[in-house]
PDB file of C-alpha atoms in Angstrom:
ATOM      1  CA  MET A 290       0.044   0.011  -0.031  1.00 39.00           C
ATOM      2  CA  GLY A 291       1.166   3.577  -0.512  1.00 37.00           C
ATOM      3  CA  LEU A 292      -0.011   7.090   0.058  1.00 33.00           C
ATOM      4  CA  LEU A 293      -2.458   8.370  -2.404  1.00 33.00           C
ATOM      5  CA  ARG A 294      -2.649  12.086  -3.300  1.00 32.00           C
ATOM      6  CA  PHE A 295      -4.103  13.842  -6.397  1.00 31.00           C
ATOM      7  CA  THR A 296      -3.506  17.597  -6.551  1.00 29.00           C
ATOM      8  CA  ARG A 297      -5.613  20.082  -8.351  1.00 30.00           C
ATOM      9  CA  CYS A 298      -4.736  20.660 -11.954  1.00 31.00           C
ATOM     10  CA  PRO A 299      -4.597  24.160 -13.420  1.00 30.00           C
ATOM     11  CA  ALA A 300      -7.726  23.752 -15.546  1.00 34.00           C
ATOM     12  CA  PRO A 301     -11.081  24.643 -13.870  1.00 29.00           C
ATOM     13  CA  GLY A 302     -13.046  21.702 -12.599  1.00 32.00           C
ATOM     14  CA  TYR A 303     -10.153  19.314 -12.010  1.00 34.00           C
ATOM     15  CA  PHE A 304     -10.038  17.249  -8.936  1.00 35.00           C
ATOM     16  CA  LEU A 305      -8.556  17.826  -5.553  1.00 31.00           C
ATOM     17  CA  LEU A 306      -8.884  14.126  -4.754  1.00 34.00           C
ATOM     18  CA  ALA A 307      -9.639  11.721  -7.615  1.00 37.00           C
ATOM     19  CA  CYS A 308     -11.871   9.096  -6.404  1.00 35.00           C
ATOM     20  CA  LEU A 309     -15.344   5.944  -8.743  1.00 30.00           C
ATOM     21  CA  GLY A 310     -20.907   4.066 -10.547  1.00 28.00           C
ATOM     22  CA  LEU A 311     -24.576   2.237 -11.094  1.00 24.00           C
ATOM     23  CA  GLY A 312     -26.974   3.851 -13.377  1.00 28.00           C
ATOM     24  CA  CYS A 313     -30.226   5.079 -12.085  1.00 29.00           C
ATOM     25  CA  GLY A 314     -32.107   5.716 -15.332  1.00 30.00           C
ATOM     26  CA  ALA A 315     -29.468   3.955 -17.434  1.00 31.00           C
ATOM     27  CA  PRO A 316     -30.458   1.525 -20.136  1.00 30.00           C
ATOM     28  CA  PHE A 317     -28.724  -1.293 -18.316  1.00 30.00           C
ATOM     29  CA  GLY A 318     -30.825  -0.996 -15.205  1.00 33.00           C
ATOM     30  CA  SER A 319     -31.579   0.895 -12.104  1.00 39.00           C
ATOM     31  CA  PRO A 320     -31.570  -0.319  -8.438  1.00 37.00           C
ATOM     32  CA  ASP A 321     -34.524   1.753  -7.429  1.00 38.00           C
ATOM     33  CA  GLY A 322     -35.490   4.034 -10.400  1.00 34.00           C
ATOM     34  CA  GLY A 323     -34.899   7.319  -8.701  1.00 36.00           C
ATOM     35  CA  SER A 324     -32.389   9.500  -6.896  1.00 37.00           C
ATOM     36  CA  GLU A 325     -32.823   8.229  -3.347  1.00 37.00           C
ATOM     37  CA  ASP A 326     -29.516   8.103  -1.484  1.00 38.00           C
ATOM     38  CA  ALA A 327     -29.272   4.751   0.215  1.00 37.00           C
ATOM     39  CA  GLY A 328     -25.712   5.177   1.484  1.00 44.00           C
ATOM     40  CA  GLY A 329     -25.751   8.741   2.975  1.00 48.00           C
ATOM     41  CA  GLY A 330     -24.056  10.357   0.030  1.00 50.00           C
ATOM     42  CA  ALA A 331     -25.082  13.504  -1.891  1.00 61.00           C
ATOM     43  CA  SER A 332     -28.172  12.431  -3.762  1.00 68.00           C
ATOM     44  CA  ILE A 333     -28.802  13.902  -7.273  1.00 77.00           C
ATOM     45  CA  ASP A 334     -31.440  13.414 -10.036  1.00 76.00           C
ATOM     46  CA  CYS A 335     -30.255  10.228 -11.801  1.00 83.00           C
ATOM     47  CA  SER A 336     -31.715  11.122 -15.159  1.00 85.00           C
ATOM     48  CA  PRO A 337     -30.407  10.937 -18.795  1.00 87.00           C
ATOM     49  CA  GLU A 338     -29.643  14.668 -18.358  1.00 86.00           C
ATOM     50  CA  THR A 339     -27.400  14.549 -15.325  1.00 92.00           C
ATOM     51  CA  ASP A 340     -23.908  13.162 -14.595  1.00 96.00           C
ATOM     52  CA  TRP A 341     -23.760  10.674 -11.812  1.00 96.00           C
ATOM     53  CA  LEU A 342     -22.145   7.537 -10.304  1.00 97.00           C
ATOM     54  CA  PHE A 343     -23.562   4.771  -8.214  1.00 96.00           C
ATOM     55  CA  TYR A 344     -21.762   2.002  -6.392  1.00 97.00           C
ATOM     56  CA  GLU A 345     -22.905  -1.266  -4.698  1.00 97.00           C
ATOM     57  CA  TYR A 346     -20.447  -2.470  -2.128  1.00 97.00           C
ATOM     58  CA  GLN A 347     -19.778  -5.089   0.560  1.00 97.00           C
ATOM     59  CA  TRP A 348     -17.194  -4.710   3.313  1.00 95.00           C
ATOM     60  CA  GLY A 349     -17.090  -7.668   5.468  1.00 90.00           C
ATOM     61  CA  ASP A 350     -20.803  -8.031   6.749  1.00 90.00           C
ATOM     62  CA  ALA A 351     -21.597  -4.483   5.831  1.00 90.00           C
ATOM     63  CA  ARG A 352     -23.554  -4.050   2.567  1.00 94.00           C
ATOM     64  CA  GLY A 353     -24.606  -0.743   1.003  1.00 94.00           C
ATOM     65  CA  GLU A 354     -25.228   1.586  -1.911  1.00 94.00           C
ATOM     66  CA  THR A 355     -23.694   5.005  -2.402  1.00 94.00           C
ATOM     67  CA  GLY A 356     -26.889   6.569  -3.839  1.00 92.00           C
ATOM     68  CA  CYS A 357     -26.444   8.628  -6.935  1.00 94.00           C
ATOM     69  CA  ILE A 358     -23.462  11.001  -6.668  1.00 95.00           C
ATOM     70  CA  ALA A 359     -22.523  13.964  -8.886  1.00 95.00           C
ATOM     71  CA  ALA A 360     -19.789  12.842 -11.226  1.00 96.00           C
ATOM     72  CA  VAL A 361     -17.522  14.122 -13.867  1.00 97.00           C
ATOM     73  CA  TYR A 362     -15.473  13.087 -16.874  1.00 98.00           C
ATOM     74  CA  LEU A 363     -11.919  14.458 -16.746  1.00 97.00           C
ATOM     75  CA  GLU A 364      -9.345  13.835 -19.577  1.00 97.00           C
ATOM     76  CA  ASP A 365      -5.731  14.929 -19.561  1.00 93.00           C
ATOM     77  CA  HIS A 366      -3.147  14.798 -22.415  1.00 92.00           C
ATOM     78  CA  TRP A 367       0.569  15.220 -21.726  1.00 88.00           C
ATOM     79  CA  GLU A 368       2.473  16.457 -24.639  1.00 84.00           C
ATOM     80  CA  SER A 369       5.614  17.702 -22.866  1.00 77.00           C
ATOM     81  CA  PRO A 370       8.849  15.632 -23.089  1.00 70.00           C
ATOM     82  CA  SER A 371       9.105  16.069 -19.341  1.00 70.00           C
ATOM     83  CA  ARG A 372       5.481  14.906 -18.707  1.00 70.00           C
ATOM     84  CA  VAL A 373       4.581  13.505 -15.346  1.00 69.00           C
ATOM     85  CA  GLY A 374       1.786  11.306 -16.534  1.00 73.00           C
ATOM     86  CA  PRO A 375       0.762   8.904 -19.405  1.00 85.00           C
ATOM     87  CA  ALA A 376       0.129  10.381 -22.888  1.00 89.00           C
ATOM     88  CA  ARG A 377      -3.578  10.312 -22.174  1.00 93.00           C
ATOM     89  CA  ARG A 378      -5.651   9.721 -19.048  1.00 95.00           C
ATOM     90  CA  ILE A 379      -9.353   9.631 -18.546  1.00 97.00           C
ATOM     91  CA  ALA A 380     -10.906   9.546 -15.054  1.00 97.00           C
ATOM     92  CA  LEU A 381     -14.520   8.924 -14.183  1.00 98.00           C
ATOM     93  CA  THR A 382     -14.813  10.582 -10.665  1.00 97.00           C
ATOM     94  CA  TYR A 383     -16.678  12.796  -8.255  1.00 96.00           C
ATOM     95  CA  ARG A 384     -17.790  16.280  -9.066  1.00 95.00           C
ATOM     96  CA  GLY A 385     -18.438  19.393  -6.985  1.00 93.00           C
ATOM     97  CA  ASP A 386     -18.821  19.039  -3.197  1.00 93.00           C
ATOM     98  CA  ALA A 387     -18.520  15.266  -3.427  1.00 93.00           C
ATOM     99  CA  ALA A 388     -15.085  15.666  -4.891  1.00 93.00           C
ATOM    100  CA  ILE A 389     -13.735  17.425  -1.762  1.00 89.00           C
ATOM    101  CA  ASP A 390     -15.933  15.972   1.049  1.00 90.00           C
ATOM    102  CA  SER A 391     -15.638  12.227   1.694  1.00 90.00           C
ATOM    103  CA  THR A 392     -18.750  12.187   3.781  1.00 88.00           C
ATOM    104  CA  LEU A 393     -20.810  12.994   0.620  1.00 92.00           C
ATOM    105  CA  ARG A 394     -19.673   9.835  -1.295  1.00 93.00           C
ATOM    106  CA  GLY A 395     -21.940   7.331   0.374  1.00 92.00           C
ATOM    107  CA  LEU A 396     -19.203   4.948   1.269  1.00 94.00           C
ATOM    108  CA  PRO A 397     -18.304   3.605   4.799  1.00 92.00           C
ATOM    109  CA  SER A 398     -16.472   6.015   7.208  1.00 89.00           C
ATOM    110  CA  GLY A 399     -12.791   6.187   6.396  1.00 89.00           C
ATOM    111  CA  PHE A 400     -13.309   5.267   2.693  1.00 93.00           C
ATOM    112  CA  CYS A 401     -12.019   8.312   0.868  1.00 93.00           C
ATOM    113  CA  GLY A 402     -13.211   7.581  -2.614  1.00 94.00           C
ATOM    114  CA  ALA A 403     -13.245   5.198  -5.640  1.00 97.00           C
ATOM    115  CA  THR A 404     -12.353   6.093  -9.201  1.00 96.00           C
ATOM    116  CA  LEU A 405     -12.134   4.420 -12.631  1.00 97.00           C
ATOM    117  CA  VAL A 406      -9.019   5.422 -14.821  1.00 97.00           C
ATOM    118  CA  PHE A 407      -8.246   4.777 -18.365  1.00 97.00           C
ATOM    119  CA  GLU A 408      -4.761   5.336 -19.647  1.00 95.00           C
ATOM    120  CA  ASN A 409      -4.108   5.489 -23.442  1.00 94.00           C
ATOM    121  CA  VAL A 410      -7.447   3.693 -24.017  1.00 94.00           C
ATOM    122  CA  ASP A 411     -10.214   4.902 -26.429  1.00 93.00           C
ATOM    123  CA  LEU A 412     -13.601   4.710 -24.964  1.00 95.00           C
ATOM    124  CA  ARG A 413     -15.678   2.903 -27.585  1.00 95.00           C
ATOM    125  CA  SER A 414     -19.165   1.338 -27.154  1.00 97.00           C
ATOM    126  CA  GLY A 415     -19.095  -2.336 -26.401  1.00 97.00           C
ATOM    127  CA  THR A 416     -15.454  -2.602 -25.459  1.00 97.00           C
ATOM    128  CA  SER A 417     -14.407  -4.300 -22.152  1.00 97.00           C
ATOM    129  CA  GLY A 418     -11.390  -5.836 -20.474  1.00 97.00           C
ATOM    130  CA  GLU A 419      -9.771  -6.632 -17.119  1.00 97.00           C
ATOM    131  CA  LEU A 420      -8.836  -4.139 -14.535  1.00 97.00           C
ATOM    132  CA  VAL A 421      -5.307  -3.991 -13.285  1.00 95.00           C
ATOM    133  CA  ASP A 422      -3.887  -2.738 -10.064  1.00 95.00           C
ATOM    134  CA  ILE A 423      -2.228   0.720 -10.395  1.00 91.00           C
ATOM    135  CA  THR A 424       1.010  -0.595  -8.829  1.00 88.00           C
ATOM    136  CA  ASP A 425       1.348  -2.968 -11.773  1.00 87.00           C
ATOM    137  CA  VAL A 426       1.191  -0.127 -14.350  1.00 83.00           C
ATOM    138  CA  ALA A 427       4.614   0.357 -15.932  1.00 73.00           C
ATOM    139  CA  GLY A 428       6.194   1.177 -19.261  1.00 68.00           C
ATOM    140  CA  ASP A 429       6.929   4.489 -20.891  1.00 73.00           C
ATOM    141  CA  GLY A 430       3.454   6.066 -20.430  1.00 79.00           C
ATOM    142  CA  TYR A 431       2.074   4.850 -23.734  1.00 83.00           C
ATOM    143  CA  ASP A 432       0.743   1.484 -22.574  1.00 89.00           C
ATOM    144  CA  GLU A 433      -2.948   0.810 -22.421  1.00 93.00           C
ATOM    145  CA  ASN A 434      -4.286   0.330 -18.837  1.00 94.00           C
ATOM    146  CA  VAL A 435      -7.601   0.580 -17.049  1.00 96.00           C
ATOM    147  CA  TYR A 436      -7.676   0.453 -13.298  1.00 96.00           C
ATOM    148  CA  ALA A 437      -9.875   1.220 -10.319  1.00 96.00           C
ATOM    149  CA  ILE A 438      -8.563   3.094  -7.274  1.00 96.00           C
ATOM    150  CA  LEU A 439      -9.947   2.865  -3.780  1.00 97.00           C
ATOM    151  CA  SER A 440      -8.338   5.150  -1.233  1.00 95.00           C
ATOM    152  CA  TYR A 441      -8.937   4.971   2.569  1.00 94.00           C
ATOM    153  CA  GLU A 442      -7.778   6.124   5.895  1.00 92.00           C
ATOM    154  CA  GLU A 443      -6.797   4.163   8.831  1.00 86.00           C
ATOM    155  CA  SER A 444      -8.489   6.556  11.271  1.00 76.00           C
ATOM    156  CA  THR A 445     -12.351   6.864  11.291  1.00 70.00           C
ATOM    157  CA  THR A 446     -12.602   9.547  13.927  1.00 75.00           C
ATOM    158  CA  PRO A 447     -16.138  11.158  13.378  1.00 73.00           C
ATOM    159  CA  GLY A 448     -15.830  14.504  11.649  1.00 71.00           C
ATOM    160  CA  GLU A 449     -12.164  13.954  10.644  1.00 74.00           C
ATOM    161  CA  GLU A 450     -12.882  11.296   7.896  1.00 78.00           C
ATOM    162  CA  CYS A 451     -10.123  11.356   5.256  1.00 87.00           C
ATOM    163  CA  ASP A 452      -8.378  14.267   6.766  1.00 82.00           C
ATOM    164  CA  GLY A 453      -5.116  12.381   7.381  1.00 81.00           C
ATOM    165  CA  GLU A 454      -2.943  10.096   5.247  1.00 85.00           C
ATOM    166  CA  HIS A 455      -4.816   8.262   2.433  1.00 89.00           C
ATOM    167  CA  PHE A 456      -3.747   4.745   1.645  1.00 92.00           C
ATOM    168  CA  ARG A 457      -4.330   2.852  -1.715  1.00 94.00           C
ATOM    169  CA  ALA A 458      -6.049  -0.546  -1.509  1.00 95.00           C
ATOM    170  CA  ARG A 459      -4.573  -3.189  -3.787  1.00 95.00           C
ATOM    171  CA  LEU A 460      -6.828  -4.436  -6.504  1.00 97.00           C
ATOM    172  CA  ARG A 461      -7.414  -8.240  -6.740  1.00 96.00           C
ATOM    173  CA  ALA A 462      -9.917  -8.566  -9.537  1.00 96.00           C
ATOM    174  CA  GLY A 463     -12.455  -6.728 -11.664  1.00 98.00           C
ATOM    175  CA  ARG A 464     -13.715  -6.089 -15.156  1.00 98.00           C
ATOM    176  CA  TRP A 465     -14.651  -2.894 -16.995  1.00 98.00           C
ATOM    177  CA  ILE A 466     -17.289  -2.409 -19.653  1.00 98.00           C
ATOM    178  CA  ILE A 467     -18.146   0.651 -21.925  1.00 98.00           C
ATOM    179  CA  HIS A 468     -21.916   0.493 -22.574  1.00 97.00           C
ATOM    180  CA  SER A 469     -21.926   3.626 -24.608  1.00 96.00           C
ATOM    181  CA  ALA A 470     -19.414   6.295 -25.608  1.00 95.00           C
ATOM    182  CA  GLY A 471     -19.460   9.532 -27.577  1.00 89.00           C
ATOM    183  CA  SER A 472     -17.689  12.722 -28.561  1.00 94.00           C
ATOM    184  CA  ILE A 473     -17.527  16.063 -26.630  1.00 95.00           C
ATOM    185  CA  GLY A 474     -20.938  16.728 -25.139  1.00 94.00           C
ATOM    186  CA  GLU A 475     -22.368  13.140 -25.470  1.00 95.00           C
ATOM    187  CA  VAL A 476     -22.694  10.667 -22.723  1.00 95.00           C
ATOM    188  CA  VAL A 477     -20.311   7.951 -21.656  1.00 97.00           C
ATOM    189  CA  ARG A 478     -21.955   4.995 -19.718  1.00 97.00           C
ATOM    190  CA  ALA A 479     -19.411   2.738 -18.118  1.00 97.00           C
ATOM    191  CA  GLU A 480     -19.441  -0.113 -15.566  1.00 97.00           C
ATOM    192  CA  ALA A 481     -17.047  -2.060 -13.484  1.00 98.00           C
ATOM    193  CA  ARG A 482     -18.159  -5.468 -12.142  1.00 97.00           C
ATOM    194  CA  ASP A 483     -16.941  -7.782  -9.407  1.00 97.00           C
ATOM    195  CA  VAL A 484     -14.278  -5.272  -8.341  1.00 98.00           C
ATOM    196  CA  ILE A 485     -12.429  -6.760  -5.267  1.00 97.00           C
ATOM    197  CA  PHE A 486      -9.833  -4.958  -3.206  1.00 97.00           C
ATOM    198  CA  GLU A 487      -7.440  -6.482  -0.676  1.00 93.00           C
ATOM    199  CA  ASP A 488      -8.268  -6.020   3.005  1.00 85.00           C
ATOM    200  CA  VAL A 489      -9.052  -2.598   4.219  1.00 91.00           C
ATOM    201  CA  ARG A 490      -8.737  -2.518   8.054  1.00 89.00           C
ATOM    202  CA  GLY A 491      -8.948  -6.270   8.196  1.00 89.00           C
ATOM    203  CA  ARG A 492     -11.898  -6.906   5.725  1.00 92.00           C
ATOM    204  CA  PRO A 493     -11.979  -7.205   1.958  1.00 93.00           C
ATOM    205  CA  VAL A 494     -13.951  -4.729  -0.060  1.00 97.00           C
ATOM    206  CA  HIS A 495     -16.134  -5.996  -2.985  1.00 97.00           C
ATOM    207  CA  PHE A 496     -17.919  -3.702  -5.378  1.00 98.00           C
ATOM    208  CA  SER A 497     -20.359  -5.930  -7.177  1.00 97.00           C
ATOM    209  CA  ARG A 498     -21.330  -3.095  -9.523  1.00 96.00           C
ATOM    210  CA  MET A 499     -20.040   0.334 -10.167  1.00 97.00           C
ATOM    211  CA  HIS A 500     -21.694   2.590 -12.792  1.00 96.00           C
ATOM    212  CA  TRP A 501     -21.109   5.972 -14.321  1.00 97.00           C
ATOM    213  CA  GLN A 502     -23.059   8.369 -16.583  1.00 97.00           C
ATOM    214  CA  VAL A 503     -20.932  11.343 -17.489  1.00 97.00           C
ATOM    215  CA  ARG A 504     -20.686  13.665 -20.429  1.00 96.00           C
ATOM    216  CA  VAL A 505     -17.545  13.991 -22.449  1.00 97.00           C
ATOM    217  CA  THR A 506     -15.607  17.230 -21.937  1.00 96.00           C
ATOM    218  CA  GLU A 507     -12.718  18.790 -23.790  1.00 96.00           C
ATOM    219  CA  ALA A 508      -9.419  17.398 -22.817  1.00 95.00           C
ATOM    220  CA  HIS A 509      -6.900  19.473 -20.720  1.00 93.00           C
ATOM    221  CA  VAL A 510      -3.620  19.438 -22.585  1.00 91.00           C
ATOM    222  CA  VAL A 511      -0.305  19.918 -20.703  1.00 84.00           C
ATOM    223  CA  ARG A 512       2.474  21.104 -22.945  1.00 79.00           C
TER     224      ARG A 512
END
């Protein structure tokens, strides 16, 4: 395990902490057909006109749903020879207040967020593959990788969730699917299934389904 920190990029709307959904209103199904927040997160209208994520999880004996959380599509291109990232990275993650406040993400206390990341992968409808653990990502930054990140904190002091050091859980298994993709302004609907992380505070974490509906935005280019 290692420390996990994402810092804010220069472009507006980029994340302070990159963190991962199930589609209320999506063609592939809805858990309850509405925007009810079953997990204590920031509930939104899960309609075809909004951007959201929704996770179903099990942590030991604890089962739950995040509810529908505001989400965003973030794309970065690195063009500088001294770049610090892959040539292209797409993250499906939290937006707005949920991006900076872990208590709004509908996850158990001390779970600081979950995100799906595509490196050098074109999002095309009907494509799928196996998730890899981020620590297994290597190469010159041009390899194709898709990984899920789950960050957590050892301390769960009420009112101080995720204010300290964030650790990254190691991924054991999982599969990603793109149900629909598009160009700028159009919707991406993505899913990850049977995502399993190694023990977090003594118990494994299993996301049976994670769904996202987000609209493609213009890429942030780093030169």
